[in-house]
GROMACS .gro file of C-alpha atoms in nm:
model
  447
    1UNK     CA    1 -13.897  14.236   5.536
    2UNK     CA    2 -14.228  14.070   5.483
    3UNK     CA    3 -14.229  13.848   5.781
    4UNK     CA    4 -14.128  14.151   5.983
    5UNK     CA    5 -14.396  14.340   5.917
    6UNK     CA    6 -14.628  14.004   5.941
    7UNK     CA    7 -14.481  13.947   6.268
    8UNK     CA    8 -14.566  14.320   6.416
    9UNK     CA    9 -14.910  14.323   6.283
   10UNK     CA   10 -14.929  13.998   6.522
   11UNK     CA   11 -14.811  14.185   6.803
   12UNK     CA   12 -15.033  14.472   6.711
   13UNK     CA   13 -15.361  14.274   6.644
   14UNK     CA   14 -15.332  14.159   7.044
   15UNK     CA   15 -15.579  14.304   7.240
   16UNK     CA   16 -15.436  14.506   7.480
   17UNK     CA   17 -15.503  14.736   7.803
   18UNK     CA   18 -15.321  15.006   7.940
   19UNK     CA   19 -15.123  14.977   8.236
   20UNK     CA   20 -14.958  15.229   8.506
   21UNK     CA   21 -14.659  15.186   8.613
   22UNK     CA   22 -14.672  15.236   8.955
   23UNK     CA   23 -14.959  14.992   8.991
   24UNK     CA   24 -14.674  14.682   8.896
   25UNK     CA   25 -14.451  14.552   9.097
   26UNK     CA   26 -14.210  14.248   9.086
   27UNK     CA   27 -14.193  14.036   9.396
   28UNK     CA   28 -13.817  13.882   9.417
   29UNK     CA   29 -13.844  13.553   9.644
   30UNK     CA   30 -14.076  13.288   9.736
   31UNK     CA   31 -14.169  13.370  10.119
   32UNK     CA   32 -14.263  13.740   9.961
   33UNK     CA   33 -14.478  13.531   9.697
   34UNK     CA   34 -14.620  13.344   9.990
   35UNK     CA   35 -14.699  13.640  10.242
   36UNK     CA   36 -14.870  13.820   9.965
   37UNK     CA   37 -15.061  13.529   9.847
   38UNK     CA   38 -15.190  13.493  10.253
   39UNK     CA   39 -15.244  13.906  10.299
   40UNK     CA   40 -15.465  13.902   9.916
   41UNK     CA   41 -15.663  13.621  10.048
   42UNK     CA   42 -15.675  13.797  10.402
   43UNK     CA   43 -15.796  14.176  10.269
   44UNK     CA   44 -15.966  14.048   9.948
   45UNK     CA   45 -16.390  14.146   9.982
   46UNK     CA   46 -16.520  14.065   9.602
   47UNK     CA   47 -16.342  13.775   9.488
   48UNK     CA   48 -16.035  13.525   9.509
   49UNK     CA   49 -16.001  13.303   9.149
   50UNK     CA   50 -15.722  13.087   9.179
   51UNK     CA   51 -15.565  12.899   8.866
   52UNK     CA   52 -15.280  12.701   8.921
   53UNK     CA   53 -15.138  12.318   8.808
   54UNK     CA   54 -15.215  12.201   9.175
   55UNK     CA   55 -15.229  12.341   9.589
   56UNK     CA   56 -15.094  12.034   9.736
   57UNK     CA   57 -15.181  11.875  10.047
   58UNK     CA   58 -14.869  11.974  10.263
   59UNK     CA   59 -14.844  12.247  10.535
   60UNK     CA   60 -14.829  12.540  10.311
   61UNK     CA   61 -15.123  12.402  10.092
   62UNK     CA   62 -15.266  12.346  10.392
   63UNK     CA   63 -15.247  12.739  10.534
   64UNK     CA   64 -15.359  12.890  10.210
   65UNK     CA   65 -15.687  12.665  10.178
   66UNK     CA   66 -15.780  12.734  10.531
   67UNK     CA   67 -15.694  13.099  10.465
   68UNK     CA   68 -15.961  13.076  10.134
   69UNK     CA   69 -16.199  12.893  10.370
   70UNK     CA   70 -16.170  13.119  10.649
   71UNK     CA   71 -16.205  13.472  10.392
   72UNK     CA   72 -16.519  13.252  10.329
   73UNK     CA   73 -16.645  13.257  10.664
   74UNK     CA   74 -16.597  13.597  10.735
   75UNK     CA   75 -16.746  13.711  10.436
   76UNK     CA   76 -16.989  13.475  10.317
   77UNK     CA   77 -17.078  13.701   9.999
   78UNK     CA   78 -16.672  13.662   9.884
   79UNK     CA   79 -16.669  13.434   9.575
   80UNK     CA   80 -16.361  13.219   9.610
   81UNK     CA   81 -16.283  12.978   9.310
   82UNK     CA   82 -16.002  12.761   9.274
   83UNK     CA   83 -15.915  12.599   8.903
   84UNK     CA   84 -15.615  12.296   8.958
   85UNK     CA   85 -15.544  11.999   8.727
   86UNK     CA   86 -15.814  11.755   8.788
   87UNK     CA   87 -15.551  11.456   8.730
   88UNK     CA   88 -15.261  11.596   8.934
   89UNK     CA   89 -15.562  11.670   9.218
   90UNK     CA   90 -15.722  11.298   9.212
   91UNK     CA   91 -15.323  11.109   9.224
   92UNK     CA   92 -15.060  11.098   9.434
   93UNK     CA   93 -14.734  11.279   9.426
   94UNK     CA   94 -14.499  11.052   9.176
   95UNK     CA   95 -14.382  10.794   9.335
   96UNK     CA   96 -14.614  10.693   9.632
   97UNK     CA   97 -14.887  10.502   9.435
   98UNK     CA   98 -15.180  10.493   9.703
   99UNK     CA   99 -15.135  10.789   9.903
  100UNK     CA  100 -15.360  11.037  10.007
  101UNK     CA  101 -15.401  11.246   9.746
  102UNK     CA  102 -15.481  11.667   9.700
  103UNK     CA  103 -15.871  11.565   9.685
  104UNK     CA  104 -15.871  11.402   9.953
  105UNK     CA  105 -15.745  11.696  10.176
  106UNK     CA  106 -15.968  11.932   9.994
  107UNK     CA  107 -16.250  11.730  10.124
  108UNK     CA  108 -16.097  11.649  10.463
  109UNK     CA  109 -16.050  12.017  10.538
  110UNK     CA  110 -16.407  12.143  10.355
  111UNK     CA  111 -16.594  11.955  10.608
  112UNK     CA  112 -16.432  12.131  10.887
  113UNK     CA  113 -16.591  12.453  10.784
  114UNK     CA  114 -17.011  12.529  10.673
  115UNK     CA  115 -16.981  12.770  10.403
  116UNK     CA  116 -16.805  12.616  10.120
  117UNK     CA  117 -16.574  12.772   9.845
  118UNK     CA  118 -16.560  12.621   9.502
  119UNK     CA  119 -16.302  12.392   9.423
  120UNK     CA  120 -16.321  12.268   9.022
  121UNK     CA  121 -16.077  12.004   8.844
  122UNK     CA  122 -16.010  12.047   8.536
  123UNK     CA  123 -15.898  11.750   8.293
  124UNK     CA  124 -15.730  11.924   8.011
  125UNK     CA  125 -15.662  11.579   7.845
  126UNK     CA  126 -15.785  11.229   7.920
  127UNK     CA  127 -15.437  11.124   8.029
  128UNK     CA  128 -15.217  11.387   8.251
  129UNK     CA  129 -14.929  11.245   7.984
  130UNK     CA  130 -15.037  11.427   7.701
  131UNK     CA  131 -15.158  11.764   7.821
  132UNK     CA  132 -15.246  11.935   8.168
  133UNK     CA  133 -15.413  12.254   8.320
  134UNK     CA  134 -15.099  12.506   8.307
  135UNK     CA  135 -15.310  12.835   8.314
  136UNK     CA  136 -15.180  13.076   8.595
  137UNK     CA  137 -15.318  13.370   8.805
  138UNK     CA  138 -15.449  13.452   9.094
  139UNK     CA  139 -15.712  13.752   9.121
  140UNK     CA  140 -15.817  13.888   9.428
  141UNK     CA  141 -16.067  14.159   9.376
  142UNK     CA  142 -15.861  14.384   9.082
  143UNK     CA  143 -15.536  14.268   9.200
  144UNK     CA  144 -15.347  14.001   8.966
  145UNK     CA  145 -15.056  13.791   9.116
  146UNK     CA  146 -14.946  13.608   8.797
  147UNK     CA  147 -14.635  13.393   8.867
  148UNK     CA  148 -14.583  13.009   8.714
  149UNK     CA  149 -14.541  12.861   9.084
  150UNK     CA  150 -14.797  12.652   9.219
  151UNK     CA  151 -14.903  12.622   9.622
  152UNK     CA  152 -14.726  12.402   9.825
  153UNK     CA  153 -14.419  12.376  10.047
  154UNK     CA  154 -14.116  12.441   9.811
  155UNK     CA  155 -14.309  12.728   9.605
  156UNK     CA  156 -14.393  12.887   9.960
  157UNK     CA  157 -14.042  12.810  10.106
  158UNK     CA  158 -14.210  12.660  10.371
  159UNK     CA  159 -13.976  12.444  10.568
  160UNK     CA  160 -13.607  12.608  10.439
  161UNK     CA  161 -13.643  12.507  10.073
  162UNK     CA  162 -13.775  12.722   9.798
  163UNK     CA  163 -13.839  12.687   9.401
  164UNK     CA  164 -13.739  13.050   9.298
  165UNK     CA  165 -13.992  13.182   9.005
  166UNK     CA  166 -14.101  13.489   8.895
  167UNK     CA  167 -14.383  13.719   9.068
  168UNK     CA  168 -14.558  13.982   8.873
  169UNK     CA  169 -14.835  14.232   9.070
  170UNK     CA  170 -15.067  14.424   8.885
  171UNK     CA  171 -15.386  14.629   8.973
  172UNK     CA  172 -15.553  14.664   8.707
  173UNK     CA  173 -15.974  14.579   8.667
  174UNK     CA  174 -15.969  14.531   8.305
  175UNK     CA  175 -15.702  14.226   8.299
  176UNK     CA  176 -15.868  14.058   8.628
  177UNK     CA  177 -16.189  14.122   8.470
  178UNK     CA  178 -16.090  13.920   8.184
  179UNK     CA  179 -15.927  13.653   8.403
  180UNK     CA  180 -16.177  13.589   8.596
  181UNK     CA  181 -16.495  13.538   8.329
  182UNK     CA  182 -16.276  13.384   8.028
  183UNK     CA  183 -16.197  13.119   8.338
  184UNK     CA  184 -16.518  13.100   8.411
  185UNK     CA  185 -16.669  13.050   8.031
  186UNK     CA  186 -16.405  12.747   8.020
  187UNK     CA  187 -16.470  12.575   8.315
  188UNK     CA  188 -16.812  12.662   8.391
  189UNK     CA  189 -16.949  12.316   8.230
  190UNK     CA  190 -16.938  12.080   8.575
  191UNK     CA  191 -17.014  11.801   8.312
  192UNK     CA  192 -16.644  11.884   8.182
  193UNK     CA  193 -16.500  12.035   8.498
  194UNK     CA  194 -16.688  11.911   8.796
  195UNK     CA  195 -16.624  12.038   9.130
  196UNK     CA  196 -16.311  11.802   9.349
  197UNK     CA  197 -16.560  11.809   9.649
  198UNK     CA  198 -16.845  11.644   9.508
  199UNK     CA  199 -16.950  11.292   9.544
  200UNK     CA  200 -16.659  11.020   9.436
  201UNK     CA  201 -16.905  10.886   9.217
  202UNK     CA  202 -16.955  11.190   9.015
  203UNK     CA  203 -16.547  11.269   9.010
  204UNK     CA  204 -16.383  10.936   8.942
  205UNK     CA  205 -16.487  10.892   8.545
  206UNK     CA  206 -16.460  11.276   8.465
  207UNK     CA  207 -16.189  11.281   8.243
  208UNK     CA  208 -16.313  10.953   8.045
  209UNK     CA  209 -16.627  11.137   8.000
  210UNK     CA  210 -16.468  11.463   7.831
  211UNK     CA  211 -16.632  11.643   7.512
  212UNK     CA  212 -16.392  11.667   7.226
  213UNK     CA  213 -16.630  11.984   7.141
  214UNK     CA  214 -16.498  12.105   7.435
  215UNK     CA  215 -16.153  12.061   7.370
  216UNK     CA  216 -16.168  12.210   7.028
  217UNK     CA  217 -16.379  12.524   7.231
  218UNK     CA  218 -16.044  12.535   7.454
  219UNK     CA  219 -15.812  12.595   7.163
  220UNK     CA  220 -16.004  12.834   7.009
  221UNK     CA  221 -16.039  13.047   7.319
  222UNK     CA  222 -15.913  13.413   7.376
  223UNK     CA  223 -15.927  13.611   7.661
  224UNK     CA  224 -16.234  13.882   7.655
  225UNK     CA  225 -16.012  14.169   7.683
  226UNK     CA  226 -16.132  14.490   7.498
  227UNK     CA  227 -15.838  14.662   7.325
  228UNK     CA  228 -15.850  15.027   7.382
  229UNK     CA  229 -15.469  15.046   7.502
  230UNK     CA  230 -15.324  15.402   7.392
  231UNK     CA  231 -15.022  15.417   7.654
  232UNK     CA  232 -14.667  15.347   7.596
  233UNK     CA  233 -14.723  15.051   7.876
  234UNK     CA  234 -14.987  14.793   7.761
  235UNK     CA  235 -15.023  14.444   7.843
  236UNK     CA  236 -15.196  14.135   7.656
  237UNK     CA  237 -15.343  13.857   7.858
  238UNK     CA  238 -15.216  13.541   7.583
  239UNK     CA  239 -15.367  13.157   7.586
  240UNK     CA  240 -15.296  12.895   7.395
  241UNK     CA  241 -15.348  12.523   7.359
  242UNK     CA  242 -15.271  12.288   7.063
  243UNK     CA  243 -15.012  12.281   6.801
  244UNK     CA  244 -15.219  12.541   6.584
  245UNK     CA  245 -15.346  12.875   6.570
  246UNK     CA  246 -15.149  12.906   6.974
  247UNK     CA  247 -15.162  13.257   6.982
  248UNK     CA  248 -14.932  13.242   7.288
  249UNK     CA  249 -14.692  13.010   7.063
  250UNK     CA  250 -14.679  13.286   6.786
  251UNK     CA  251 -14.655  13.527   6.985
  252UNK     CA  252 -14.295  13.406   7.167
  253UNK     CA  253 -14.172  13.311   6.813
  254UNK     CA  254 -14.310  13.674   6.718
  255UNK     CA  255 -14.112  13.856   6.969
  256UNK     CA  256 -13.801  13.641   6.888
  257UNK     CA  257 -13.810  13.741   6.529
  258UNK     CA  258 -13.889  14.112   6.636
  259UNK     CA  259 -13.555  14.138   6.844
  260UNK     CA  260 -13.251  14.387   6.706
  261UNK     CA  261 -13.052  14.378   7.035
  262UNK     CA  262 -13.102  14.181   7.297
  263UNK     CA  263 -13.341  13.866   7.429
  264UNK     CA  264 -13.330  13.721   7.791
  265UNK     CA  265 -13.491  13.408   7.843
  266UNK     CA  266 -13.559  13.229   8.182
  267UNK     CA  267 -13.631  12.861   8.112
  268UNK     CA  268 -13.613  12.582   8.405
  269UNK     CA  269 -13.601  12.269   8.147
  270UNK     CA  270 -13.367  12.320   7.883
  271UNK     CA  271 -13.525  12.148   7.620
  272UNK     CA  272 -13.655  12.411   7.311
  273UNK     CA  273 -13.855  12.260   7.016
  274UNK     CA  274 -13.732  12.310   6.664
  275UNK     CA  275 -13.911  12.642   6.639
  276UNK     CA  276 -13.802  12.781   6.905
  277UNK     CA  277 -13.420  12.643   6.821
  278UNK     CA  278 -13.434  12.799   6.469
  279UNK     CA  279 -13.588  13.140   6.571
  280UNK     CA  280 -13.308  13.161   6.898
  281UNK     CA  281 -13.013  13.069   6.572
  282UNK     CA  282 -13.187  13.355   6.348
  283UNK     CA  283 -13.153  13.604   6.661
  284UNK     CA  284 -12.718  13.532   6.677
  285UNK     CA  285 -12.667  13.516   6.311
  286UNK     CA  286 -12.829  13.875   6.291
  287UNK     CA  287 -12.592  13.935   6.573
  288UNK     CA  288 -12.875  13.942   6.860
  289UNK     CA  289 -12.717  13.917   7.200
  290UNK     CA  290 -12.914  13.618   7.367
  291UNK     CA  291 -12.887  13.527   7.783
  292UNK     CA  292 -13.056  13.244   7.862
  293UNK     CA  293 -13.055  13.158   8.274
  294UNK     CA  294 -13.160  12.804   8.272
  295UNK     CA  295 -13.146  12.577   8.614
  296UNK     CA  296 -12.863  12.340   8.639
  297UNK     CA  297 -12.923  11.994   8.668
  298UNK     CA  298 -12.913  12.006   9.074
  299UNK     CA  299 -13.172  12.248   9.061
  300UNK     CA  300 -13.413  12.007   8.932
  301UNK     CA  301 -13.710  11.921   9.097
  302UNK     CA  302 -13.651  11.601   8.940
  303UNK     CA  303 -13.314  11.542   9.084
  304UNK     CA  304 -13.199  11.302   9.281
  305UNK     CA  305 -12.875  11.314   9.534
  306UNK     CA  306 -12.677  11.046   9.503
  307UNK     CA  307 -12.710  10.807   9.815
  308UNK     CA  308 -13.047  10.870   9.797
  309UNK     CA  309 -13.223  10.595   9.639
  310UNK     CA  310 -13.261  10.648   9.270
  311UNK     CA  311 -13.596  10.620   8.992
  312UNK     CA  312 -13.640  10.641   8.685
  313UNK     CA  313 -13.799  11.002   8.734
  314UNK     CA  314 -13.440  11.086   8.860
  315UNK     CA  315 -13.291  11.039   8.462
  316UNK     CA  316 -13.472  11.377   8.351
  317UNK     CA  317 -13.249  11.638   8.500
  318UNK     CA  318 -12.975  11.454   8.306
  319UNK     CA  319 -13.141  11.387   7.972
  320UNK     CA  320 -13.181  11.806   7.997
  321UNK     CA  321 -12.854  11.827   8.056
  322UNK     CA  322 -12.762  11.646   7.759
  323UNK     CA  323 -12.996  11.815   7.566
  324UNK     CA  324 -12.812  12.160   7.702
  325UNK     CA  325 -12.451  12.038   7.637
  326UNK     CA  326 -12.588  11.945   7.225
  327UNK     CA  327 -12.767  12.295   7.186
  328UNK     CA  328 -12.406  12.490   7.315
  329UNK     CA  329 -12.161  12.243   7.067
  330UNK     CA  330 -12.399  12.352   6.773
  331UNK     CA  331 -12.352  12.752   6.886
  332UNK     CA  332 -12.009  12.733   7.031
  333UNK     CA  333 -11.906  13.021   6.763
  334UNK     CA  334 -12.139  13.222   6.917
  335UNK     CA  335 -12.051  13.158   7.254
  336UNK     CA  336 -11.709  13.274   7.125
  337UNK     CA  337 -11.820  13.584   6.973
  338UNK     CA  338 -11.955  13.694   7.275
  339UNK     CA  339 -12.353  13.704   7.134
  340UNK     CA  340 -12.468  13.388   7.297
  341UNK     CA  341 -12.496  13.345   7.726
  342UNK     CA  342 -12.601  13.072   7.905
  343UNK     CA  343 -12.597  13.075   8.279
  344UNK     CA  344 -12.677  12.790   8.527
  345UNK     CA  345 -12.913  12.880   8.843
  346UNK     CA  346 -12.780  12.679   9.134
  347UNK     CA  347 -12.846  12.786   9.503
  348UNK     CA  348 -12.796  12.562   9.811
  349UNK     CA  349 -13.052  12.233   9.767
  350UNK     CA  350 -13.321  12.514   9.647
  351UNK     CA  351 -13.464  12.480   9.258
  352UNK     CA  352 -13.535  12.707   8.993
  353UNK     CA  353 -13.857  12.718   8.772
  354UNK     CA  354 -13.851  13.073   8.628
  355UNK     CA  355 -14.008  13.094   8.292
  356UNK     CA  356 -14.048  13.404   8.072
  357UNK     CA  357 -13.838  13.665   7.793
  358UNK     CA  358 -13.795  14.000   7.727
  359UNK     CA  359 -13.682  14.151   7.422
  360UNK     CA  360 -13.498  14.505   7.348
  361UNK     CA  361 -13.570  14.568   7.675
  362UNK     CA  362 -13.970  14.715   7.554
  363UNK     CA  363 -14.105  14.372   7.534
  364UNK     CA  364 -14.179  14.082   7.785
  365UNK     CA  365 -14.326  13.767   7.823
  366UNK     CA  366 -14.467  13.656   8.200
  367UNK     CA  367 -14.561  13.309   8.155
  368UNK     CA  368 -14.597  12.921   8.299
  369UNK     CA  369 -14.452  12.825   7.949
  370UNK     CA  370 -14.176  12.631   7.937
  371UNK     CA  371 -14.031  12.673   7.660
  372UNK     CA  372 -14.026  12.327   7.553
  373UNK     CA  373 -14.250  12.100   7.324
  374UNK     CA  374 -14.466  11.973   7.570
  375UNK     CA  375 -14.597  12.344   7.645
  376UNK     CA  376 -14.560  12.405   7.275
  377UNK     CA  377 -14.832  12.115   7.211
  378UNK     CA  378 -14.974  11.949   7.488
  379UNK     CA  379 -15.061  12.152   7.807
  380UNK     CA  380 -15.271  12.435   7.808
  381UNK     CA  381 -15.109  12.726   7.883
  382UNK     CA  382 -15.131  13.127   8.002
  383UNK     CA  383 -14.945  13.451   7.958
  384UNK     CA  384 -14.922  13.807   8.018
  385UNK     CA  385 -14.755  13.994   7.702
  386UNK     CA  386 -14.609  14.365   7.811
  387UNK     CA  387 -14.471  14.638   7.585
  388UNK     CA  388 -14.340  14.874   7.756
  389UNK     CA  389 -14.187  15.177   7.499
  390UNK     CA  390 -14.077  15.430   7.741
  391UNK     CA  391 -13.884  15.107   7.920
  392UNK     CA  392 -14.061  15.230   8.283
  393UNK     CA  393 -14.052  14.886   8.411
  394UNK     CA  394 -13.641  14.864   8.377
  395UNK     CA  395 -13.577  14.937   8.775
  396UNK     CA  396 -13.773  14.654   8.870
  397UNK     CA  397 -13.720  14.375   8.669
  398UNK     CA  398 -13.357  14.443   8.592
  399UNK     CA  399 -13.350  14.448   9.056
  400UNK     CA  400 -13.557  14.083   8.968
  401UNK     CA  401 -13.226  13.981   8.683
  402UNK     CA  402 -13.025  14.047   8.938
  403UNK     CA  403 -13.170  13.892   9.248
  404UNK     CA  404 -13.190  13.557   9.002
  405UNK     CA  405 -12.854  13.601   8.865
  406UNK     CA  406 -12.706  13.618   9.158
  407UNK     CA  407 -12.689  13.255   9.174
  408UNK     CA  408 -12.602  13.167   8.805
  409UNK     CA  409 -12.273  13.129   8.643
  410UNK     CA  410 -12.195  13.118   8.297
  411UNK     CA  411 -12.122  12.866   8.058
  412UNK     CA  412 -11.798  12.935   7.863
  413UNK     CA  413 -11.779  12.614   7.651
  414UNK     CA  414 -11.981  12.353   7.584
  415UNK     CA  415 -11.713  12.083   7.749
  416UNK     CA  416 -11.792  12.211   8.060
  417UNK     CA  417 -12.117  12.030   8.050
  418UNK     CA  418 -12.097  11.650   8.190
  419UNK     CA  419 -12.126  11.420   7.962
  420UNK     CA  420 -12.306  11.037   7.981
  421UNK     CA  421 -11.999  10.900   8.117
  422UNK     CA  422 -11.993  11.110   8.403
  423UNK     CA  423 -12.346  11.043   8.498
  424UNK     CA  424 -12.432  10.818   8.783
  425UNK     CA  425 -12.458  10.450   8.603
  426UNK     CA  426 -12.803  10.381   8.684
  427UNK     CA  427 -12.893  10.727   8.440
  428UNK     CA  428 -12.641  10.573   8.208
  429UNK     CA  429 -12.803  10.251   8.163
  430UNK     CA  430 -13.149  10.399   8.143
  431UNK     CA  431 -13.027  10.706   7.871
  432UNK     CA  432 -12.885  10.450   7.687
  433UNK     CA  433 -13.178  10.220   7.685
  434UNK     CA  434 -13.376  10.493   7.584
  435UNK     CA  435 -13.158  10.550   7.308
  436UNK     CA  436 -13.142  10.262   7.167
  437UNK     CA  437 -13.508  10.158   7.146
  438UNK     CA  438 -13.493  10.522   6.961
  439UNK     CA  439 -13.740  10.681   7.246
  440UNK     CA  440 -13.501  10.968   7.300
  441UNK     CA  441 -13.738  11.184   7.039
  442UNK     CA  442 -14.043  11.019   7.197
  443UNK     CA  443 -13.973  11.116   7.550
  444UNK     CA  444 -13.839  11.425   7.439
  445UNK     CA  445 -14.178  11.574   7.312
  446UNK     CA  446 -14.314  11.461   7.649
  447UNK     CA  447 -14.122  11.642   7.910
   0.00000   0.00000   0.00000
């Protein structure tokens, strides 16, 4: 009873805003996501703000920048700002060591054009191992398009691929308000978060250079939203970064220990920390009915077709899997009783990297977090935290649950999950290695 009532007084203390319902909507496939993104940038006459883990330099990173520079050009007053990873901007994509990397297109392209937009890096941690930028959101004048995908080909379905994710569409002043000046408070600082077209000389020892003062500022940061929410539909903009005090942790372990009927969880990377593990376990033995939609192992975007020549990168989609097949032997009985779903996503060659929960259908999570405990400790991450009492978002996202579902099938027993033996032998020998030099715990807290 205590930790109840602890747990809604953390709900309760969020600061919150009130919404309308008619001013959200749910977009349901990546070519809407990426004709909404272009018409924003195209009708937007204030401000753009970007935040996203990277825009890559492809031909659908390619449209949207020239679509930010040319808003630029036409209206030279229009404050466009885009926040990526500085590490994932200054490498290569994994794999091709060398290449031409995202900064170098954002320069290539900026000189093509005289007014400049603002383009900052931002090294979350001195190594892109142990911690990256994972904030989300776009603004474009009052309008937020929150979703966890990132800008490039696959998130746009650009060339007959897509990464399906989830799209939420808001107008509301007071959430883009705070969006767009808690972003700005963070990674103002160009000492900490200099600008990707500057000099090389000023770029290439940025993240050696970065103020612990500045990380502990990070973790300690909320988003300036004033709480004067008195509707039955409210939202929370959530942060968190660090092991401690993650409000956006708490909060998802919050909700979880809130829930008397039902909680539906996206995840693309099955891999939940022991908190999240326990507090899912509490939900079924109270006799919570839990769906989790999780991407099967094809679905990937670290998968690799066999014929196609393998790496070591390949072995994650399995060591998921594995993870997957231990979690549904543990709650088998629950499978059984009917209180515990799982259902695999698998569409075509196209991948899945929807993230997010709802709870008793009045609650729900939009978020980049994965659910695992790399976003649980490492990367800095965003969310948008809805309660919703008179349940007047139900048509659209139970039209988005079944749009997703569509293409997931359910796991009845936990044999139906491959095993190692099954695997292709070059992920044998490398799970195995891993296990035996006892990095399997190691590797698991970093993915």
């Amino acid at each position: 009873m205590l930790q109840t009532l602890l747990n809604r007084r953390r709900l309760a203390r969020l600061a919150k805003t009130n919404l309308v319902a008619e001013t959200v909507s749910v977009l349901n496939s990546a070519l809407d996501y990426k004709q909404k993104v272009l018409e924003l940038i195209g009708s937007a006459q204030q401000r753009i703000v970007i935040t996203a883990l990277y825009l890559q330099a492809d031909e659908a990173g390619e449209e949207v920048l020239r679509a930010l520079f040319e808003a630029k050009q036409r209206n030279p007053q229009l404050d466009v700002t885009v926040y990526v990873d500085y590490h994932r901007a200054r490498r290569g994509l994994i794999g091709q060591e060398g290449a031409r990397t995202n900064n170098d297109f954002y320069r290539d392209i900026a000189k093509e054009y005289p007014l400049p937009i603002q383009i900052i890096g931002v090294p979350v941690k001195k190594r892109e191992l142990f911690g990256v930028l994972h904030l989300k959101g776009f603004v474009f004048d009052q309008t937020l398009l929150y979703s966890g995908a990132s800008l490039n080909n696959v998130y746009l379905a650009q060339q007959g691929r897509y990464r399906a994710d989830r799209y939420l569409l808001l107008s509301n002043k007071a959430l883009t308000d705070a969006v767009v000046h808690t972003h700005q408070q963070l990674f103002g600082d160009a000492e900490q978060t200099p600008l990707l077209l500057s000099d090389e000389s000023l770029l290439k020892d940025a993240a050696k250079k970065q103020s612990r003062n500045w990380l502990k500022h990070a973790k300690t940061m909320h988003y300036g939203l004033a709480d004067n929410a008195d509707a039955p539909l409210r939202a929370a903009l959530l942060m968190g970064l660090g092991r401690r005090d993650n409000e956006l942790n708490t909060s998802i372990l919050a909700m979880l220990a809130l829930a008397q009927r039902d909680v539906f969880i996206y995840t693309p990377y099955f891999n939940p920390p022991l908190a999240l593990s326990r507090a899912l376990r509490k939900c079924l033995k109270r006799g919570v009915q839990v769906t989790i939609v999780v991407g099967d192992k094809t679905a990937n975007d670290f998968y690799i077709p066999p014929g196609q020549r393998f790496s070591r990168i390949g072995a994650l989609p399995y060591l998921y899997e594995t993870i997957l097949r231990k979690f549904l032997r543990a709650n088998q009985k629950f499978i059984d009783a009917g209180l515990l779903t799982v259902k695999l996503w698998k569409h075509q060659d196209n991948s899945y990297h929807l993230k997010g929960l709802s709870v008793d259908g009045d609650k729900h999570l939009f978020t980049g977090h994965n659910l695992n405990p790399r976003a649980f400790a490492l990367d800095f991450e965003n969310g948008i935290y809805v309660e919703d009492e008179l349940q007047q978002l139900k048509p659209v996202l139970e039209q988005e649950k079944a749009v997703i579902t569509a293409h997931a099938k359910a796991i009845h027993h936990y044999r139906d999950i491959e095993t190692l033996s099954d695997y292709p032998e070059a992920v044998q020998k490398l799970l195995a290695r891993i296990g035996r030099i006892g990095g399997t715990l190691v590797v698991k807290r970093l993915i």
